[in-house]
Amino acid sequence: MRSSPTDTIVALATPPGRGALAIVRLSGPESLSILRQLFPEHQRLEPRRQTLGRLVDGSGEAIDQVMATWFAAPHSYTGEEVVEISCHSSPVVAGRIIETFLERGARPAEPGEFTLRAVRNGKMDLAQAEAVRDLIEAQTGYQAQVAREQLEGRLSRRLAASKERLAHVMTHLETRLEFVEDEVEPEEREELAAQLQVVAADLEELTRGFRLGRLVHEGVRIAVVGKPNAGKSSIFNALLQEERAIVTEVAGTTRDAVSETVDLHGISARLFDTAGIRRTEDRVELLGVERTRRLIGDVEAAIFVIDQSTGFEEADWEVWTLLEGVPVVLAVNKQDLAGSGEPPEEVSRGARGRVDTSVPEGRGIEAVREALHGLLVGADRPEAEIPLVTSLRHQQCVQLAREALMVGLMSLKRGASEEFVVEDLRRVLAHLGEITGEVTPDDVLQRIFSTFCIGK
């Protein structure tokens, strides 16, 4: 990333395309100067207030009637001089505005460069910056809530408390190093070890919530499987609350996996309606069956649909065999039809939940959602006051910090020299500092901000 504090950068801050409004954003030391050259109403500009007027190009020709807003440093998103131009959302108009700003000395912003500048100027830390991206990409209300809490500093505050406790212990030990004649008494070691145990417990709580955090952040893939005509597509449509998959009484209607995203109480799930598994001579249907087999090996969970009106048949056994190792919710379907085909005891024990369903009656569909949510979340939901760790990078940093902490704690308890314990605790602080950005190398920053959209 070629960011320099002397550069003034420009980008479209809203999605490209036609619409009511578009926003072009400038940030850097020349932002206000560039605006004044192209905005005849510049004398009326006041910080943090919108000003209506014409924006012109280098020859003085009007580009558009715009609303210009100036954010004076350091009271802006990036901490720099920032200008935002609200114009009509025509690709031609927005493009011409950006081109004109480039002619006046700005350069195109790189992905995430505005937020990177916010981090470097102390407007937010790195964990909060990553939450900006997560909030933009959120597909469920719960994803947005978790990202918003991190953006507001919930994880950072939790880590700050641990870092403060570590600093207290390190200060105490380093003071003893300055006065070599003063040894750390056993009672003091016990007290300091107790402080480190509190930090260790905090880090352990954060790591325990990572499985749920990753599910919330990344979502899951769930296959709806079963023999032909068991009602898979009907349940798929009912969960989506729309007629997405074709439903007929003809067995083998679904030939290829159809997928859509559904909100499972805050977890974004990619739901796949699959071809019914059975022996067939139809080449097209056979291809669909083979794709279903491959898909089953690549999902986090499955809904195994059986038709209670026909009983548990050989084709059901074939499906069940393929589901070995996959967490399954059993949907005993077509409860509105005559029959009493109960699943075998082995299947009932092996499934992680059972729901009796009837799509025409609307029976059991919400229970399927709840069963899937319970299967995925399990006992992983942390206490309400504990922030969710949603990033693999954060989780790895926390784990490395905890490992270094346990080494230091063991050294302290065994009576090792203070300098060795202090060195271990420095490593703990370094790993925690990577999360919030105090000691994050530039190559890590490059990887993180390359995932942002341009303009943010």
Short mmCIF file of C-alpha atoms in Angstrom, two decimals:
data_model
loop_
_atom_site.label_atom_id
_atom_site.label_comp_id
_atom_site.label_asym_id
_atom_site.label_seq_id
_atom_site.Cartn_x
_atom_site.Cartn_y
_atom_site.Cartn_z
CA MET A 1 0.00 0.00 0.00
CA ARG A 2 1.61 3.27 -1.09
CA SER A 3 -0.17 5.50 1.43
CA SER A 4 1.67 8.67 2.41
CA PRO A 5 0.42 11.37 4.78
CA THR A 6 1.31 13.97 2.16
CA ASP A 7 -1.02 12.42 -0.45
CA THR A 8 -4.57 13.54 -1.00
CA ILE A 9 -6.70 10.58 -2.05
CA VAL A 10 -10.07 10.38 -3.77
CA ALA A 11 -12.62 7.63 -4.35
CA LEU A 12 -16.30 6.95 -4.81
CA ALA A 13 -17.65 6.15 -1.32
CA THR A 14 -20.99 4.73 -2.52
CA PRO A 15 -21.66 1.70 -4.74
CA PRO A 16 -21.11 2.36 -8.44
CA GLY A 17 -24.18 2.58 -10.65
CA ARG A 18 -27.27 4.72 -11.06
CA GLY A 19 -29.34 5.92 -8.13
CA ALA A 20 -30.47 8.96 -6.22
CA LEU A 21 -27.14 10.10 -4.79
CA ALA A 22 -23.45 9.28 -4.98
CA ILE A 23 -20.71 10.45 -2.62
CA VAL A 24 -17.17 11.25 -3.72
CA ARG A 25 -14.70 11.42 -0.84
CA LEU A 26 -11.38 13.30 -0.62
CA SER A 27 -8.92 12.96 2.27
CA GLY A 28 -5.53 14.56 2.77
CA PRO A 29 -3.85 17.92 3.26
CA GLU A 30 -4.97 19.38 -0.08
CA SER A 31 -8.64 18.35 0.15
CA LEU A 32 -10.03 21.76 1.07
CA SER A 33 -7.71 23.55 -1.36
CA ILE A 34 -8.86 21.35 -4.25
CA LEU A 35 -12.50 21.94 -3.36
CA ARG A 36 -12.06 25.70 -3.21
CA GLN A 37 -10.65 25.71 -6.74
CA LEU A 38 -13.72 23.92 -8.12
CA PHE A 39 -16.57 25.11 -5.89
CA PRO A 40 -17.55 28.76 -6.46
CA GLU A 41 -19.55 28.75 -3.22
CA HIS A 42 -16.46 27.90 -1.17
CA GLN A 43 -16.68 31.09 0.88
CA ARG A 44 -19.83 29.74 2.52
CA LEU A 45 -18.13 26.51 3.60
CA GLU A 46 -18.19 25.75 7.33
CA PRO A 47 -16.83 22.63 9.01
CA ARG A 48 -19.31 19.75 9.30
CA ARG A 49 -22.06 21.63 7.43
CA GLN A 50 -23.40 20.91 3.97
CA THR A 51 -23.20 23.67 1.40
CA LEU A 52 -25.25 23.65 -1.80
CA GLY A 53 -23.62 24.87 -4.98
CA ARG A 54 -22.20 24.09 -8.42
CA LEU A 55 -19.09 22.00 -8.83
CA VAL A 56 -17.10 22.97 -11.93
CA ASP A 57 -14.26 21.39 -13.87
CA GLY A 58 -10.87 22.95 -14.64
CA SER A 59 -12.31 25.09 -17.45
CA GLY A 60 -15.10 26.44 -15.25
CA GLU A 61 -17.86 24.36 -16.84
CA ALA A 62 -20.47 23.08 -14.36
CA ILE A 63 -20.37 19.37 -13.64
CA ASP A 64 -23.33 19.08 -11.26
CA GLN A 65 -25.30 20.81 -8.52
CA VAL A 66 -23.85 19.22 -5.35
CA MET A 67 -23.83 19.29 -1.58
CA ALA A 68 -20.25 19.80 -0.34
CA THR A 69 -19.25 18.95 3.22
CA TRP A 70 -15.88 19.83 4.74
CA PHE A 71 -14.57 18.00 7.80
CA ALA A 72 -11.62 19.87 9.30
CA ALA A 73 -8.74 17.84 10.73
CA PRO A 74 -8.66 16.15 13.18
CA HIS A 75 -12.46 16.02 13.42
CA SER A 76 -13.03 13.66 10.51
CA TYR A 77 -13.24 9.94 9.77
CA THR A 78 -9.56 9.76 8.79
CA GLY A 79 -8.29 12.45 11.15
CA GLU A 80 -7.22 14.47 8.08
CA GLU A 81 -8.86 17.22 6.07
CA VAL A 82 -11.82 15.46 4.43
CA VAL A 83 -14.27 16.66 1.79
CA GLU A 84 -17.39 14.76 0.73
CA ILE A 85 -19.34 15.66 -2.40
CA SER A 86 -22.94 14.43 -2.69
CA CYS A 87 -23.91 14.46 -6.35
CA HIS A 88 -26.47 12.82 -8.60
CA SER A 89 -25.64 9.13 -8.85
CA SER A 90 -24.77 8.95 -12.51
CA PRO A 91 -21.56 7.05 -13.31
CA VAL A 92 -20.74 9.80 -15.80
CA VAL A 93 -21.18 12.61 -13.27
CA ALA A 94 -19.32 10.87 -10.42
CA GLY A 95 -16.57 9.80 -12.80
CA ARG A 96 -16.11 13.33 -14.09
CA ILE A 97 -15.88 14.70 -10.53
CA ILE A 98 -13.22 12.15 -9.62
CA GLU A 99 -11.31 12.86 -12.84
CA THR A 100 -11.36 16.58 -12.10
CA PHE A 101 -10.03 16.00 -8.56
CA LEU A 102 -7.27 13.81 -9.98
CA GLU A 103 -6.30 16.61 -12.37
CA ARG A 104 -5.94 18.91 -9.35
CA GLY A 105 -3.41 16.66 -7.64
CA ALA A 106 -5.34 13.94 -5.82
CA ARG A 107 -4.58 10.29 -6.49
CA PRO A 108 -6.95 7.28 -6.51
CA ALA A 109 -7.42 5.74 -3.08
CA GLU A 110 -6.45 2.11 -2.60
CA PRO A 111 -8.79 -0.45 -0.97
CA GLY A 112 -9.43 0.49 2.66
CA GLU A 113 -7.03 3.44 2.54
CA PHE A 114 -9.41 5.88 4.22
CA THR A 115 -9.83 3.50 7.17
CA LEU A 116 -6.09 2.76 7.26
CA ARG A 117 -5.48 6.49 7.66
CA ALA A 118 -8.04 6.55 10.46
CA VAL A 119 -6.02 3.85 12.25
CA ARG A 120 -2.69 5.59 11.71
CA ASN A 121 -4.15 8.89 12.95
CA GLY A 122 -5.56 7.33 16.12
CA LYS A 123 -9.25 7.64 15.18
CA MET A 124 -9.74 3.90 15.75
CA ASP A 125 -7.62 0.84 16.40
CA LEU A 126 -7.06 -2.05 14.00
CA ALA A 127 -9.73 -4.29 15.55
CA GLN A 128 -12.29 -1.50 15.11
CA ALA A 129 -11.14 -0.97 11.53
CA GLU A 130 -11.75 -4.64 10.71
CA ALA A 131 -15.22 -4.23 12.21
CA VAL A 132 -15.93 -1.51 9.63
CA ARG A 133 -15.44 -4.07 6.88
CA ASP A 134 -17.50 -6.70 8.75
CA LEU A 135 -20.37 -4.24 9.27
CA ILE A 136 -20.45 -3.41 5.56
CA GLU A 137 -20.47 -7.11 4.65
CA ALA A 138 -23.05 -8.17 7.28
CA GLN A 139 -25.94 -10.27 5.92
CA THR A 140 -27.92 -10.75 9.13
CA GLY A 141 -28.95 -8.48 11.95
CA TYR A 142 -26.80 -10.40 14.43
CA GLN A 143 -23.73 -10.14 12.19
CA ALA A 144 -24.28 -6.38 12.07
CA GLN A 145 -24.73 -6.23 15.86
CA VAL A 146 -21.49 -8.10 16.55
CA ALA A 147 -19.57 -5.93 14.06
CA ARG A 148 -21.09 -2.75 15.51
CA GLU A 149 -20.08 -3.76 19.05
CA GLN A 150 -16.51 -4.35 17.89
CA LEU A 151 -16.52 -1.03 16.01
CA GLU A 152 -17.60 0.65 19.24
CA GLY A 153 -14.54 -0.87 20.93
CA ARG A 154 -15.98 -3.75 22.92
CA LEU A 155 -13.15 -6.19 22.13
CA SER A 156 -10.54 -3.44 22.42
CA ARG A 157 -11.75 -2.47 25.89
CA ARG A 158 -11.67 -6.10 27.00
CA LEU A 159 -8.09 -6.43 25.79
CA ALA A 160 -7.13 -3.08 27.35
CA ALA A 161 -8.13 -4.37 30.79
CA SER A 162 -5.92 -7.44 30.34
CA LYS A 163 -3.01 -5.33 29.06
CA GLU A 164 -3.31 -2.98 32.02
CA ARG A 165 -3.16 -5.91 34.45
CA LEU A 166 -0.11 -7.30 32.64
CA ALA A 167 1.59 -3.90 32.73
CA HIS A 168 1.01 -3.72 36.49
CA VAL A 169 2.71 -7.09 37.03
CA MET A 170 5.59 -6.17 34.71
CA THR A 171 6.15 -2.85 36.47
CA HIS A 172 6.33 -4.60 39.82
CA LEU A 173 8.86 -7.15 38.52
CA GLU A 174 10.97 -4.55 36.72
CA THR A 175 11.14 -2.47 39.89
CA ARG A 176 12.62 -5.45 41.67
CA LEU A 177 15.18 -5.81 38.88
CA GLU A 178 16.29 -2.21 39.46
CA PHE A 179 16.94 -2.98 43.11
CA VAL A 180 18.66 -6.35 42.99
CA GLU A 181 18.91 -6.53 46.77
CA ASP A 182 15.08 -6.64 46.95
CA GLU A 183 13.90 -10.12 46.05
CA VAL A 184 10.28 -10.89 45.26
CA GLU A 185 8.88 -12.54 48.35
CA PRO A 186 6.83 -15.77 47.97
CA GLU A 187 3.68 -13.92 49.06
CA GLU A 188 4.27 -11.31 46.36
CA ARG A 189 4.77 -14.02 43.73
CA GLU A 190 1.46 -15.57 44.72
CA GLU A 191 -0.30 -12.22 44.41
CA LEU A 192 1.28 -11.51 41.02
CA ALA A 193 0.46 -15.03 39.83
CA ALA A 194 -3.16 -14.46 40.83
CA GLN A 195 -3.20 -11.33 38.64
CA LEU A 196 -1.87 -13.33 35.70
CA GLN A 197 -4.45 -16.06 36.32
CA VAL A 198 -7.18 -13.46 35.87
CA VAL A 199 -5.68 -12.48 32.50
CA ALA A 200 -5.40 -16.15 31.50
CA ALA A 201 -9.07 -16.69 32.35
CA ASP A 202 -10.05 -13.64 30.27
CA LEU A 203 -8.12 -14.92 27.27
CA GLU A 204 -9.61 -18.40 27.67
CA GLU A 205 -13.12 -16.91 27.65
CA LEU A 206 -12.33 -15.11 24.39
CA THR A 207 -11.04 -18.28 22.72
CA ARG A 208 -14.10 -20.30 23.77
CA GLY A 209 -16.41 -17.99 21.88
CA PHE A 210 -14.44 -18.19 18.63
CA ARG A 211 -16.36 -21.14 17.13
CA LEU A 212 -19.62 -19.21 17.40
CA GLY A 213 -17.92 -15.99 16.35
CA ARG A 214 -16.59 -17.60 13.20
CA LEU A 215 -20.03 -19.05 12.40
CA VAL A 216 -21.56 -15.60 12.79
CA HIS A 217 -18.84 -13.98 10.69
CA GLU A 218 -18.46 -16.50 7.88
CA GLY A 219 -21.84 -18.26 7.83
CA VAL A 220 -22.45 -21.95 7.19
CA ARG A 221 -23.42 -24.33 4.39
CA ILE A 222 -26.37 -26.63 5.00
CA ALA A 223 -27.62 -29.34 2.63
CA VAL A 224 -31.23 -30.52 2.47
CA VAL A 225 -30.89 -34.21 1.60
CA GLY A 226 -33.05 -37.27 1.24
CA LYS A 227 -34.42 -39.74 -1.25
CA PRO A 228 -36.45 -38.50 -4.24
CA ASN A 229 -39.91 -37.13 -3.46
CA ALA A 230 -39.33 -37.01 0.32
CA GLY A 231 -40.26 -33.31 0.31
CA LYS A 232 -36.81 -31.72 0.31
CA SER A 233 -37.72 -28.91 -2.10
CA SER A 234 -40.92 -28.15 -0.19
CA ILE A 235 -39.00 -27.76 3.08
CA PHE A 236 -36.30 -25.75 1.27
CA ASN A 237 -38.96 -23.34 -0.08
CA ALA A 238 -40.70 -23.14 3.29
CA LEU A 239 -37.46 -22.20 5.05
CA LEU A 240 -36.84 -19.50 2.43
CA GLN A 241 -40.50 -18.42 2.50
CA GLU A 242 -40.53 -18.33 -1.30
CA GLU A 243 -41.01 -20.75 -4.20
CA ARG A 244 -37.37 -21.07 -5.18
CA ALA A 245 -37.15 -24.78 -6.01
CA ILE A 246 -39.53 -26.62 -8.36
CA VAL A 247 -41.89 -28.94 -6.51
CA THR A 248 -43.79 -31.76 -8.28
CA GLU A 249 -45.00 -35.23 -7.41
CA VAL A 250 -42.53 -36.64 -9.95
CA ALA A 251 -39.54 -38.27 -8.27
CA GLY A 252 -36.20 -36.89 -9.40
CA THR A 253 -37.46 -33.38 -10.28
CA THR A 254 -34.40 -31.73 -8.67
CA ARG A 255 -31.40 -32.52 -10.88
CA ASP A 256 -28.88 -29.99 -9.56
CA ALA A 257 -28.25 -28.25 -6.26
CA VAL A 258 -30.22 -25.01 -5.85
CA SER A 259 -28.92 -22.64 -3.19
CA GLU A 260 -30.10 -19.53 -1.37
CA THR A 261 -29.10 -17.69 1.81
CA VAL A 262 -31.34 -17.84 4.87
CA ASP A 263 -31.07 -16.16 8.28
CA LEU A 264 -30.96 -18.76 11.08
CA HIS A 265 -31.51 -16.52 14.09
CA GLY A 266 -28.49 -14.37 13.22
CA ILE A 267 -26.34 -16.96 11.46
CA SER A 268 -26.13 -16.61 7.69
CA ALA A 269 -26.72 -20.07 6.18
CA ARG A 270 -26.28 -21.06 2.55
CA LEU A 271 -29.03 -23.61 2.08
CA PHE A 272 -28.71 -26.22 -0.70
CA ASP A 273 -31.68 -28.13 -2.11
CA THR A 274 -30.09 -31.26 -3.54
CA ALA A 275 -30.98 -33.99 -5.98
CA GLY A 276 -32.63 -36.99 -4.35
CA ILE A 277 -30.22 -39.87 -3.83
CA ARG A 278 -31.21 -43.13 -5.47
CA ARG A 279 -29.98 -45.60 -8.07
CA THR A 280 -30.95 -44.34 -11.51
CA GLU A 281 -30.15 -44.89 -15.18
CA ASP A 282 -31.02 -41.30 -16.13
CA ARG A 283 -27.68 -39.67 -17.01
CA VAL A 284 -28.78 -36.16 -16.03
CA GLU A 285 -30.27 -37.28 -12.72
CA LEU A 286 -27.16 -39.37 -12.06
CA LEU A 287 -24.98 -36.26 -12.43
CA GLY A 288 -27.19 -34.50 -9.87
CA VAL A 289 -26.86 -37.41 -7.45
CA GLU A 290 -23.06 -37.35 -7.78
CA ARG A 291 -23.02 -33.61 -7.09
CA THR A 292 -25.13 -34.19 -3.99
CA ARG A 293 -22.62 -36.77 -2.76
CA ARG A 294 -19.76 -34.30 -3.18
CA LEU A 295 -21.69 -31.47 -1.56
CA ILE A 296 -22.41 -33.52 1.56
CA GLY A 297 -18.68 -33.67 2.22
CA ASP A 298 -18.44 -29.88 2.14
CA VAL A 299 -21.21 -28.70 4.48
CA GLU A 300 -21.32 -27.90 8.19
CA ALA A 301 -24.76 -29.48 8.71
CA ALA A 302 -27.61 -31.24 6.91
CA ILE A 303 -31.38 -31.58 7.07
CA PHE A 304 -32.18 -35.24 6.43
CA VAL A 305 -35.75 -35.37 5.10
CA ILE A 306 -37.61 -38.68 5.30
CA ASP A 307 -41.16 -39.45 4.16
CA GLN A 308 -43.08 -40.97 7.03
CA SER A 309 -45.90 -42.04 4.69
CA THR A 310 -43.63 -44.54 2.90
CA GLY A 311 -41.54 -45.65 5.84
CA PHE A 312 -37.76 -45.84 6.00
CA GLU A 313 -36.60 -47.47 2.76
CA GLU A 314 -33.33 -48.68 1.29
CA ALA A 315 -32.83 -45.29 -0.42
CA ASP A 316 -33.06 -43.62 3.01
CA TRP A 317 -30.34 -45.93 4.32
CA GLU A 318 -28.14 -44.94 1.39
CA VAL A 319 -28.54 -41.26 2.28
CA TRP A 320 -27.91 -41.92 5.97
CA THR A 321 -24.67 -43.74 5.17
CA LEU A 322 -23.40 -40.69 3.27
CA LEU A 323 -24.13 -38.42 6.23
CA GLU A 324 -21.63 -40.10 8.54
CA GLY A 325 -19.72 -37.37 10.41
CA VAL A 326 -22.14 -34.59 9.38
CA PRO A 327 -24.33 -33.01 12.13
CA VAL A 328 -27.91 -33.80 11.10
CA VAL A 329 -31.37 -32.49 11.90
CA LEU A 330 -33.93 -35.17 11.05
CA ALA A 331 -37.11 -33.85 9.39
CA VAL A 332 -39.81 -36.55 9.50
CA ASN A 333 -41.95 -35.10 6.73
CA LYS A 334 -45.47 -35.45 5.30
CA GLN A 335 -47.14 -35.73 8.68
CA ASP A 336 -50.39 -34.71 6.95
CA LEU A 337 -50.48 -38.04 5.04
CA ALA A 338 -51.48 -41.44 6.29
CA GLY A 339 -48.66 -43.67 7.48
CA SER A 340 -46.52 -44.19 10.53
CA GLY A 341 -43.02 -44.78 9.19
CA GLU A 342 -40.72 -44.12 12.11
CA PRO A 343 -36.97 -43.82 11.50
CA PRO A 344 -34.83 -46.68 12.83
CA GLU A 345 -33.37 -46.31 16.31
CA GLU A 346 -29.86 -45.96 14.88
CA VAL A 347 -30.93 -42.91 12.84
CA SER A 348 -32.85 -41.34 15.72
CA ARG A 349 -29.84 -41.68 18.02
CA GLY A 350 -27.39 -40.45 15.40
CA ALA A 351 -29.33 -37.29 14.50
CA ARG A 352 -28.75 -34.16 16.57
CA GLY A 353 -32.43 -33.29 16.59
CA ARG A 354 -35.78 -34.42 15.20
CA VAL A 355 -38.69 -32.36 13.92
CA ASP A 356 -42.03 -33.63 12.57
CA THR A 357 -42.94 -31.54 9.53
CA SER A 358 -45.86 -30.95 7.22
CA VAL A 359 -45.34 -28.19 4.66
CA PRO A 360 -49.04 -27.89 3.57
CA GLU A 361 -49.98 -27.40 7.23
CA GLY A 362 -46.99 -25.16 7.94
CA ARG A 363 -45.99 -27.55 10.69
CA GLY A 364 -42.48 -27.80 12.07
CA ILE A 365 -40.72 -25.31 9.76
CA GLU A 366 -39.81 -22.85 12.50
CA ALA A 367 -38.79 -25.80 14.67
CA VAL A 368 -36.36 -26.86 11.93
CA ARG A 369 -34.79 -23.38 12.05
CA GLU A 370 -34.45 -23.59 15.82
CA ALA A 371 -33.04 -27.11 15.69
CA LEU A 372 -30.41 -26.03 13.15
CA HIS A 373 -29.50 -23.00 15.22
CA GLY A 374 -29.14 -25.13 18.35
CA LEU A 375 -27.08 -27.69 16.47
CA LEU A 376 -24.70 -25.05 15.16
CA VAL A 377 -24.39 -22.91 18.28
CA GLY A 378 -24.65 -25.64 20.93
CA ALA A 379 -23.09 -24.56 24.20
CA ASP A 380 -20.70 -22.14 22.51
CA ARG A 381 -22.58 -18.93 23.21
CA PRO A 382 -20.45 -16.94 25.69
CA GLU A 383 -21.75 -14.78 28.50
CA ALA A 384 -23.39 -11.59 27.28
CA GLU A 385 -20.56 -9.37 28.53
CA ILE A 386 -17.87 -11.33 26.66
CA PRO A 387 -17.21 -10.01 23.12
CA LEU A 388 -17.27 -12.55 20.30
CA VAL A 389 -13.96 -13.15 18.54
CA THR A 390 -14.96 -13.47 14.87
CA SER A 391 -11.57 -13.18 13.13
CA LEU A 392 -9.14 -16.07 12.72
CA ARG A 393 -6.32 -13.53 12.99
CA HIS A 394 -7.61 -12.33 16.35
CA GLN A 395 -8.07 -15.90 17.57
CA GLN A 396 -4.50 -16.85 16.65
CA CYS A 397 -3.15 -13.77 18.42
CA VAL A 398 -5.16 -14.56 21.56
CA GLN A 399 -3.97 -18.18 21.55
CA LEU A 400 -0.32 -17.15 21.13
CA ALA A 401 -0.74 -14.59 23.92
CA ARG A 402 -2.24 -17.20 26.21
CA GLU A 403 0.55 -19.68 25.48
CA ALA A 404 3.21 -17.07 26.29
CA LEU A 405 1.29 -16.09 29.41
CA MET A 406 1.19 -19.67 30.69
CA VAL A 407 4.98 -19.94 30.20
CA GLY A 408 5.49 -16.72 32.17
CA LEU A 409 3.07 -17.80 34.87
CA MET A 410 4.86 -21.12 35.29
CA SER A 411 8.23 -19.35 35.48
CA LEU A 412 6.90 -16.99 38.12
CA LYS A 413 5.53 -19.83 40.24
CA ARG A 414 8.79 -21.75 40.01
CA GLY A 415 10.78 -18.79 41.27
CA ALA A 416 12.57 -17.95 38.01
CA SER A 417 14.41 -14.66 37.70
CA GLU A 418 12.16 -11.65 37.15
CA GLU A 419 13.79 -10.81 33.82
CA PHE A 420 12.64 -14.11 32.27
CA VAL A 421 9.07 -13.59 33.45
CA VAL A 422 9.07 -10.01 32.16
CA GLU A 423 10.28 -11.17 28.75
CA ASP A 424 7.41 -13.70 28.53
CA LEU A 425 4.91 -11.00 29.47
CA ARG A 426 6.32 -8.70 26.81
CA ARG A 427 5.53 -11.40 24.26
CA VAL A 428 1.97 -11.55 25.61
CA LEU A 429 1.56 -7.81 25.14
CA ALA A 430 3.04 -8.00 21.65
CA HIS A 431 0.52 -10.64 20.54
CA LEU A 432 -2.40 -8.68 22.00
CA GLY A 433 -1.01 -5.53 20.40
CA GLU A 434 -1.21 -7.18 16.99
CA ILE A 435 -4.98 -7.36 17.38
CA THR A 436 -5.45 -3.66 18.01
CA GLY A 437 -2.60 -2.52 15.78
CA GLU A 438 0.08 -1.23 18.16
CA VAL A 439 2.68 -3.70 16.86
CA THR A 440 1.13 -4.96 13.62
CA PRO A 441 3.68 -5.31 10.77
CA ASP A 442 3.01 -3.51 7.47
CA ASP A 443 2.59 -6.77 5.55
CA VAL A 444 -0.25 -7.74 7.89
CA LEU A 445 -1.86 -4.33 7.39
CA GLN A 446 -1.53 -4.83 3.64
CA ARG A 447 -3.40 -8.15 3.79
CA ILE A 448 -6.12 -6.78 6.05
CA PHE A 449 -6.90 -3.60 4.13
CA SER A 450 -6.71 -5.30 0.73
CA THR A 451 -10.02 -6.96 1.67
CA PHE A 452 -11.77 -3.58 2.05
CA CYS A 453 -13.74 -1.89 -0.68
CA ILE A 454 -12.27 1.20 -2.34
CA GLY A 455 -13.73 4.34 -0.78
CA LYS A 456 -13.84 3.00 2.78
#
